[in-house]
Amino acid sequence: MAAVAVLAATLLLNFSSAHAKQDTTFVTIADARSGIATPVDLGAPGDSPGDMFVFDQPLLNEARQPIGSNSGYCIRTLPGQFSECQWTLTMANGTITVAGREAETGTSLIPIIGGTGAYVGARGVLTTTPNGDRTFTQVLTLFR
């Protein structure tokens, strides 16, 4: 029994160490102050389930220099509170696609569902937070 516990602890430690070495975190800024940001009112007039928001906006680095584009769409699921969204961050070395539930206010955690180029096989989480100036800080943590 003690050998099994030692083996389990060793495997867990090795998995945790290997996983930690592979994680990559970087920050981008989605700039909703320019580019395309189009609401599509599909349901009842005003904010209602099924309405969409389509966007293609500049993607910036932490120094707020352009590094690509942030493009996608959101479908309103709970008016004034949540939307289901999918978008792609396009950069010179590849793309990262995210999809999940985004809150109208506050920080949201969105799953990273894949990528291309340098990000092929990417998985992880994007944490997005509105900055109050129509930009959003996006912290990407890739588990590779």
Coordinates of N, CA, C and O in Angstrom, one line a residue:
M1 N 0.8 -1.2 0.0 CA 0.0 0.0 0.0 C 0.9 1.3 0.0 O 0.6 2.2 -0.7
A2 N 2.0 1.3 0.8 CA 2.8 2.4 0.8 C 3.5 2.6 -0.5 O 3.7 3.8 -0.9
A3 N 3.8 1.5 -1.2 CA 4.5 1.7 -2.5 C 3.5 2.3 -3.5 O 3.9 3.2 -4.4
V4 N 2.2 2.0 -3.4 CA 1.2 2.6 -4.3 C 1.1 4.1 -4.0 O 1.0 4.9 -4.9
A5 N 1.1 4.5 -2.8 CA 1.0 5.9 -2.4 C 2.2 6.7 -2.9 O 2.1 7.8 -3.4
V6 N 3.4 6.1 -2.7 CA 4.7 6.7 -3.2 C 4.6 6.9 -4.7 O 5.0 7.9 -5.3
L7 N 4.2 5.8 -5.4 CA 4.1 5.9 -6.9 C 3.1 7.0 -7.3 O 3.4 7.8 -8.2
A8 N 1.9 7.0 -6.7 CA 0.9 8.0 -7.0 C 1.5 9.4 -6.8 O 1.3 10.3 -7.6
A9 N 2.2 9.6 -5.6 CA 2.7 11.0 -5.3 C 3.8 11.3 -6.4 O 3.9 12.5 -6.8
T10 N 4.6 10.4 -6.7 CA 5.7 10.6 -7.7 C 5.1 11.0 -9.1 O 5.5 11.9 -9.7
L11 N 4.0 10.2 -9.5 CA 3.4 10.6 -10.8 C 2.8 11.9 -10.8 O 2.9 12.7 -11.7
L12 N 2.1 12.3 -9.7 CA 1.5 13.6 -9.5 C 2.5 14.7 -9.6 O 2.3 15.7 -10.2
L13 N 3.6 14.5 -8.8 CA 4.7 15.5 -8.8 C 5.3 15.7 -10.2 O 5.5 16.8 -10.7
N14 N 5.5 14.6 -10.9 CA 6.1 14.6 -12.3 C 5.1 15.3 -13.2 O 5.5 16.1 -14.0
F15 N 3.8 15.0 -13.1 CA 2.8 15.6 -14.0 C 2.8 17.1 -13.7 O 2.8 17.9 -14.6
S16 N 2.7 17.5 -12.5 CA 2.6 18.9 -12.1 C 3.8 19.6 -12.6 O 3.7 20.7 -13.1
S17 N 5.0 19.1 -12.4 CA 6.3 19.7 -12.8 C 6.3 19.9 -14.4 O 6.6 20.9 -14.9
A18 N 6.0 18.8 -15.1 CA 6.0 18.9 -16.5 C 5.0 19.9 -17.0 O 5.2 20.6 -18.0
H19 N 3.8 19.9 -16.4 CA 2.7 20.8 -16.8 C 3.1 22.2 -16.6 O 2.9 23.1 -17.5
A20 N 3.7 22.5 -15.5 CA 4.1 23.9 -15.1 C 5.2 24.4 -16.1 O 5.1 25.6 -16.5
K21 N 6.1 23.6 -16.6 CA 7.1 24.0 -17.5 C 6.6 24.3 -18.8 O 7.1 25.1 -19.6
Q22 N 5.4 23.8 -19.2 CA 4.9 24.0 -20.5 C 3.9 25.2 -20.6 O 3.6 25.6 -21.7
D23 N 3.4 25.6 -19.5 CA 2.5 26.7 -19.5 C 3.1 28.0 -20.0 O 4.3 28.3 -19.6
T24 N 2.4 28.7 -20.9 CA 2.9 30.0 -21.4 C 1.8 31.0 -21.1 O 0.6 30.8 -21.4
T25 N 2.1 32.2 -20.6 CA 1.2 33.3 -20.4 C 1.6 34.5 -21.1 O 2.8 34.9 -21.0
F26 N 0.7 35.2 -21.8 CA 1.0 36.4 -22.4 C -0.3 37.3 -22.4 O -1.4 36.8 -22.2
V27 N -0.1 38.6 -22.6 CA -1.2 39.6 -22.5 C -1.4 40.3 -23.8 O -0.4 40.7 -24.4
T28 N -2.6 40.4 -24.2 CA -3.0 41.2 -25.4 C -4.1 42.2 -24.9 O -4.7 42.0 -23.9
I29 N -4.3 43.2 -25.8 CA -5.3 44.2 -25.5 C -6.2 44.2 -26.8 O -5.7 44.4 -27.9
A30 N -7.5 43.9 -26.6 CA -8.5 44.0 -27.7 C -9.0 45.4 -27.7 O -9.5 45.9 -26.7
D31 N -8.8 46.1 -28.8 CA -9.1 47.5 -28.9 C -10.5 47.7 -29.7 O -10.5 47.8 -30.9
A32 N -11.5 47.8 -28.9 CA -12.9 48.0 -29.5 C -13.2 49.5 -29.8 O -14.3 49.8 -30.2
R33 N -12.1 50.4 -29.7 CA -12.3 51.8 -30.0 C -12.3 52.0 -31.5 O -12.7 53.1 -32.0
S34 N -11.8 51.0 -32.3 CA -11.7 51.2 -33.7 C -12.0 49.8 -34.4 O -12.1 48.8 -33.7
G35 N -12.1 49.8 -35.7 CA -12.4 48.5 -36.3 C -13.9 48.4 -36.4 O -14.7 49.3 -36.2
I36 N -14.4 47.2 -36.8 CA -15.8 46.8 -36.9 C -16.3 46.4 -35.6 O -15.7 45.5 -34.9
A37 N -17.4 46.9 -35.2 CA -18.2 46.5 -34.0 C -19.6 46.7 -34.3 O -20.2 47.8 -34.1
T38 N -20.3 45.7 -34.8 CA -21.6 45.8 -35.3 C -22.7 45.0 -34.5 O -22.6 43.8 -34.5
P39 N -23.6 45.7 -33.8 CA -24.7 44.9 -33.2 C -25.7 44.5 -34.3 O -25.9 45.2 -35.2
V40 N -26.3 43.3 -34.1 CA -27.3 42.8 -35.0 C -28.5 42.4 -34.2 O -28.5 41.4 -33.4
D41 N -29.6 43.2 -34.3 CA -30.8 43.0 -33.5 C -31.7 42.0 -34.2 O -32.4 42.4 -35.1
L42 N -31.7 40.8 -33.7 CA -32.4 39.7 -34.4 C -33.7 39.4 -33.7 O -34.6 38.8 -34.3
G43 N -33.8 39.6 -32.4 CA -35.0 39.2 -31.7 C -35.9 40.4 -31.5 O -36.1 41.2 -32.4
A44 N -36.6 40.4 -30.3 CA -37.4 41.6 -30.0 C -36.5 42.9 -30.0 O -35.3 42.8 -29.8
P45 N -37.1 44.0 -30.3 CA -36.3 45.3 -30.3 C -35.6 45.4 -29.0 O -36.1 45.2 -28.0
G46 N -34.3 45.9 -29.1 CA -33.5 46.1 -27.9 C -32.7 44.8 -27.6 O -32.7 43.9 -28.4
D47 N -32.1 44.8 -26.4 CA -31.3 43.7 -26.0 C -32.2 42.5 -25.7 O -32.9 42.5 -24.7
S48 N -32.0 41.4 -26.5 CA -32.9 40.2 -26.3 C -32.1 39.0 -26.7 O -31.1 39.1 -27.5
P49 N -32.5 37.8 -26.2 CA -31.9 36.6 -26.6 C -31.8 36.4 -28.1 O -32.8 36.7 -28.8
G50 N -30.6 36.0 -28.6 CA -30.4 35.8 -30.0 C -29.8 36.9 -30.7 O -29.3 36.7 -31.9
D51 N -29.8 38.1 -30.1 CA -29.1 39.2 -30.8 C -27.6 38.9 -30.9 O -27.1 38.1 -30.1
M52 N -27.0 39.5 -31.9 CA -25.6 39.2 -32.1 C -24.7 40.5 -32.1 O -25.3 41.6 -32.2
F53 N -23.5 40.3 -31.9 CA -22.5 41.4 -32.0 C -21.3 40.8 -32.8 O -20.7 39.8 -32.4
V54 N -21.0 41.4 -33.9 CA -19.9 41.0 -34.8 C -18.8 42.0 -34.7 O -19.1 43.2 -34.8
F55 N -17.6 41.5 -34.6 CA -16.4 42.5 -34.4 C -15.2 42.0 -35.2 O -15.0 40.8 -35.3
D56 N -14.4 43.0 -35.6 CA -13.1 42.7 -36.1 C -12.3 44.0 -35.8 O -12.4 45.1 -36.4
Q57 N -11.4 43.9 -34.8 CA -10.8 45.0 -34.2 C -9.3 44.8 -34.0 O -8.8 43.7 -34.0
P58 N -8.5 45.9 -33.8 CA -7.1 45.7 -33.6 C -6.8 44.9 -32.4 O -7.5 45.0 -31.3
L59 N -5.7 44.1 -32.4 CA -5.2 43.4 -31.3 C -3.8 44.1 -31.0 O -3.0 44.3 -31.9
L60 N -3.6 44.5 -29.7 CA -2.4 45.2 -29.3 C -1.6 44.4 -28.3 O -2.2 43.5 -27.6
N61 N -0.3 44.7 -28.2 CA 0.5 44.1 -27.1 C 0.3 45.0 -25.9 O -0.4 45.9 -25.9
E62 N 1.0 44.6 -24.8 CA 0.9 45.4 -23.5 C 1.3 46.8 -23.7 O 0.8 47.7 -23.0
A63 N 2.2 47.1 -24.6 CA 2.6 48.5 -24.9 C 1.6 49.2 -25.8 O 1.9 50.4 -26.2
R64 N 0.5 48.6 -26.1 CA -0.6 49.1 -27.0 C -0.1 49.4 -28.4 O -0.6 50.3 -29.1
Q65 N 0.8 48.5 -28.9 CA 1.3 48.5 -30.3 C 0.5 47.4 -31.0 O 0.3 46.3 -30.5
P66 N 0.1 47.7 -32.3 CA -0.6 46.7 -33.0 C 0.2 45.4 -33.2 O 1.4 45.5 -33.6
I67 N -0.5 44.3 -33.0 CA 0.2 43.0 -33.3 C -0.7 42.0 -34.1 O -0.3 40.9 -34.4
G68 N -1.9 42.5 -34.4 CA -2.8 41.6 -35.2 C -4.3 42.1 -35.1 O -4.5 43.3 -35.0
S69 N -5.2 41.1 -35.2 CA -6.6 41.4 -35.1 C -7.3 40.5 -34.1 O -6.9 39.4 -33.8
N70 N -8.4 41.0 -33.6 CA -9.3 40.3 -32.7 C -10.7 40.3 -33.3 O -11.4 41.3 -33.4
S71 N -11.1 39.1 -33.9 CA -12.3 39.0 -34.7 C -13.2 37.9 -34.2 O -12.8 36.8 -34.0
G72 N -14.5 38.2 -34.3 CA -15.5 37.1 -33.9 C -16.9 37.6 -33.8 O -17.3 38.6 -34.3
Y73 N -17.7 36.9 -33.0 CA -19.1 37.2 -32.8 C -19.5 36.7 -31.4 O -18.9 35.8 -30.8
C74 N -20.6 37.4 -30.9 CA -21.2 36.9 -29.7 C -22.7 36.9 -29.9 O -23.3 37.7 -30.6
I75 N -23.3 35.9 -29.3 CA -24.8 35.7 -29.4 C -25.3 35.9 -28.0 O -24.9 35.2 -27.0
R76 N -26.2 36.9 -27.8 CA -26.8 37.2 -26.5 C -27.6 36.0 -26.0 O -28.5 35.5 -26.7
T77 N -27.3 35.5 -24.8 CA -28.1 34.4 -24.2 C -28.9 34.9 -23.0 O -30.1 34.5 -22.9
L78 N -28.4 35.8 -22.2 CA -29.1 36.4 -21.1 C -29.0 37.9 -21.2 O -27.9 38.4 -20.8
P79 N -30.0 38.6 -21.6 CA -29.9 40.0 -21.8 C -29.3 40.8 -20.6 O -29.7 40.5 -19.5
G80 N -28.3 41.7 -20.9 CA -27.7 42.5 -19.9 C -26.7 41.7 -19.0 O -26.1 42.3 -18.2
Q81 N -26.5 40.4 -19.2 CA -25.6 39.6 -18.4 C -24.6 38.8 -19.1 O -23.4 38.9 -18.8
F82 N -25.1 37.9 -20.1 CA -24.1 37.0 -20.7 C -24.4 36.8 -22.2 O -25.5 36.9 -22.7
S83 N -23.3 36.5 -22.9 CA -23.4 36.1 -24.3 C -22.5 34.9 -24.5 O -21.5 34.7 -23.7
E84 N -22.8 34.1 -25.5 CA -21.9 33.0 -25.9 C -21.1 33.6 -27.1 O -21.6 34.1 -28.0
C85 N -19.8 33.5 -27.0 CA -18.9 34.1 -27.9 C -17.9 33.2 -28.5 O -17.5 32.2 -27.9
Q86 N -17.4 33.5 -29.7 CA -16.3 32.8 -30.3 C -15.5 33.9 -31.1 O -16.1 34.7 -31.8
W87 N -14.2 33.9 -30.8 CA -13.3 34.9 -31.6 C -11.9 34.3 -31.8 O -11.5 33.3 -31.1
T88 N -11.3 34.9 -32.7 CA -9.9 34.5 -33.1 C -9.0 35.7 -33.0 O -9.2 36.7 -33.5
L89 N -7.9 35.4 -32.3 CA -6.8 36.4 -32.2 C -5.8 36.0 -33.3 O -5.2 34.9 -33.3
T90 N -5.6 36.9 -34.2 CA -4.7 36.6 -35.4 C -3.5 37.5 -35.2 O -3.5 38.7 -35.1
M91 N -2.3 36.8 -35.2 CA -1.0 37.4 -35.0 C -0.1 36.9 -36.1 O -0.4 36.0 -36.8
A92 N 1.1 37.5 -36.3 CA 2.0 37.2 -37.4 C 2.4 35.7 -37.3 O 2.6 35.1 -38.4
N93 N 2.5 35.1 -36.1 CA 3.0 33.7 -36.0 C 1.9 32.7 -35.9 O 2.2 31.5 -35.6
G94 N 0.6 33.1 -36.0 CA -0.5 32.1 -36.0 C -1.7 32.7 -35.3 O -1.8 33.9 -35.1
T95 N -2.7 31.9 -35.1 CA -4.0 32.3 -34.5 C -4.3 31.5 -33.3 O -3.8 30.4 -33.1
I96 N -5.1 32.1 -32.4 CA -5.6 31.4 -31.2 C -7.1 31.6 -31.2 O -7.6 32.8 -31.3
T97 N -7.9 30.6 -31.1 CA -9.4 30.7 -31.1 C -9.9 30.4 -29.8 O -9.5 29.4 -29.1
V98 N -10.9 31.2 -29.3 CA -11.5 31.0 -28.0 C -13.0 30.9 -28.2 O -13.5 31.4 -29.2
A99 N -13.7 30.2 -27.3 CA -15.2 30.1 -27.4 C -15.7 29.8 -26.0 O -15.2 29.0 -25.3
G100 N -16.8 30.6 -25.6 CA -17.4 30.4 -24.3 C -18.3 31.5 -23.9 O -18.5 32.4 -24.6
R101 N -18.7 31.5 -22.6 CA -19.6 32.4 -22.0 C -18.8 33.7 -21.6 O -17.9 33.6 -20.8
E102 N -19.3 34.8 -22.1 CA -18.6 36.1 -21.6 C -19.7 36.9 -20.9 O -20.8 37.1 -21.4
A103 N -19.3 37.4 -19.7 CA -20.1 38.3 -18.9 C -20.1 39.7 -19.5 O -19.1 40.2 -20.1
E104 N -21.2 40.4 -19.3 CA -21.4 41.8 -19.8 C -20.5 42.7 -19.0 O -19.9 43.6 -19.5
T105 N -20.3 42.4 -17.7 CA -19.4 43.2 -16.9 C -18.4 42.3 -16.1 O -18.7 41.1 -15.9
G106 N -17.3 42.8 -15.7 CA -16.3 42.0 -14.9 C -15.5 41.1 -15.8 O -15.5 41.2 -17.0
T107 N -14.8 40.3 -15.1 CA -13.8 39.4 -15.8 C -14.5 38.1 -16.2 O -15.3 37.6 -15.4
S108 N -14.1 37.6 -17.3 CA -14.7 36.3 -17.8 C -13.5 35.4 -18.2 O -12.4 35.8 -18.6
L109 N -13.7 34.1 -17.9 CA -12.7 33.1 -18.3 C -13.3 32.3 -19.5 O -14.4 31.7 -19.4
I110 N -12.6 32.4 -20.6 CA -13.0 31.8 -21.9 C -12.0 30.7 -22.3 O -10.8 30.9 -22.4
P111 N -12.5 29.5 -22.6 CA -11.6 28.4 -23.0 C -10.9 28.7 -24.3 O -11.5 29.2 -25.2
I112 N -9.6 28.3 -24.4 CA -8.9 28.4 -25.7 C -9.2 27.0 -26.3 O -8.9 26.0 -25.7
I113 N -9.7 27.0 -27.5 CA -10.1 25.8 -28.2 C -9.2 25.3 -29.3 O -9.3 24.3 -29.8
G114 N -8.1 26.1 -29.6 CA -7.2 25.7 -30.6 C -6.4 26.8 -31.2 O -6.6 28.0 -30.8
G115 N -5.6 26.5 -32.2 CA -4.8 27.5 -32.9 C -4.2 27.0 -34.1 O -4.3 25.9 -34.5
T116 N -3.5 27.9 -34.8 CA -2.7 27.6 -36.0 C -1.3 28.1 -35.8 O -1.0 28.9 -34.9
G117 N -0.4 27.8 -36.8 CA 1.0 28.3 -36.7 C 1.7 27.9 -35.5 O 1.6 26.7 -35.0
A118 N 2.2 28.9 -34.8 CA 3.0 28.6 -33.5 C 2.1 28.1 -32.4 O 2.5 27.6 -31.4
Y119 N 0.7 28.2 -32.6 CA -0.2 27.8 -31.6 C -1.0 26.6 -31.9 O -2.1 26.3 -31.3
V120 N -0.6 25.8 -32.9 CA -1.2 24.5 -33.2 C -1.4 23.7 -32.0 O -0.4 23.5 -31.2
G121 N -2.6 23.2 -31.7 CA -2.8 22.3 -30.6 C -3.0 23.1 -29.3 O -3.1 22.5 -28.2
A122 N -3.1 24.4 -29.4 CA -3.2 25.3 -28.1 C -4.5 24.9 -27.4 O -5.5 24.7 -28.0
R123 N -4.3 24.9 -26.1 CA -5.5 24.8 -25.2 C -5.1 25.6 -24.0 O -4.0 25.9 -23.7
G124 N -6.1 26.0 -23.2 CA -5.9 26.8 -22.0 C -7.1 27.7 -21.8 O -8.2 27.3 -22.0
V125 N -6.8 28.9 -21.3 CA -7.9 29.8 -20.9 C -7.4 31.2 -21.2 O -6.3 31.6 -21.0
L126 N -8.4 32.0 -21.7 CA -8.2 33.4 -21.9 C -9.0 34.1 -20.8 O -10.2 33.9 -20.7
T127 N -8.4 35.0 -20.0 CA -9.1 35.8 -19.0 C -9.3 37.2 -19.6 O -8.3 37.8 -20.0
T128 N -10.5 37.6 -19.8 CA -10.7 38.9 -20.4 C -11.4 39.9 -19.4 O -12.4 39.5 -18.8
T129 N -10.9 41.1 -19.4 CA -11.4 42.1 -18.4 C -11.6 43.4 -19.1 O -10.6 43.9 -19.8
P130 N -12.8 44.0 -19.1 CA -12.9 45.4 -19.7 C -12.1 46.4 -18.9 O -12.1 46.4 -17.7
N131 N -11.5 47.4 -19.6 CA -10.7 48.4 -19.0 C -11.4 49.7 -18.8 O -10.8 50.6 -18.2
G132 N -12.7 49.8 -19.3 CA -13.4 51.1 -19.1 C -13.2 52.1 -20.2 O -13.8 53.1 -20.2
D133 N -12.3 51.8 -21.1 CA -12.0 52.7 -22.2 C -12.3 52.1 -23.6 O -11.8 52.4 -24.6
R134 N -13.2 51.1 -23.6 CA -13.5 50.3 -24.8 C -12.3 49.4 -25.2 O -12.3 49.0 -26.4
T135 N -11.4 49.1 -24.3 CA -10.4 48.1 -24.6 C -10.6 47.0 -23.5 O -11.2 47.2 -22.5
F136 N -10.0 45.8 -23.9 CA -10.2 44.7 -23.0 C -8.8 44.0 -22.8 O -8.1 43.7 -23.8
T137 N -8.4 43.8 -21.6 CA -7.1 43.1 -21.3 C -7.4 41.6 -21.4 O -8.3 41.1 -20.7
Q138 N -6.7 40.9 -22.2 CA -6.8 39.5 -22.4 C -5.5 38.8 -22.0 O -4.5 39.0 -22.6
V139 N -5.6 38.0 -20.9 CA -4.5 37.3 -20.4 C -4.7 35.8 -20.9 O -5.7 35.2 -20.5
L140 N -3.8 35.4 -21.8 CA -3.9 34.0 -22.3 C -2.9 33.1 -21.6 O -1.7 33.4 -21.5
T141 N -3.4 32.0 -21.0 CA -2.6 31.0 -20.4 C -2.7 29.7 -21.3 O -3.8 29.2 -21.3
L142 N -1.6 29.4 -22.0 CA -1.6 28.2 -22.8 C -1.1 27.0 -22.1 O 0.0 27.1 -21.5
F143 N -1.8 25.9 -22.1 CA -1.3 24.6 -21.6 C -0.9 23.8 -22.8 O -1.7 23.4 -23.5
R144 N 0.4 23.6 -23.0 CA 0.8 22.9 -24.1 C 1.6 21.7 -23.8 O 2.3 21.6 -22.9

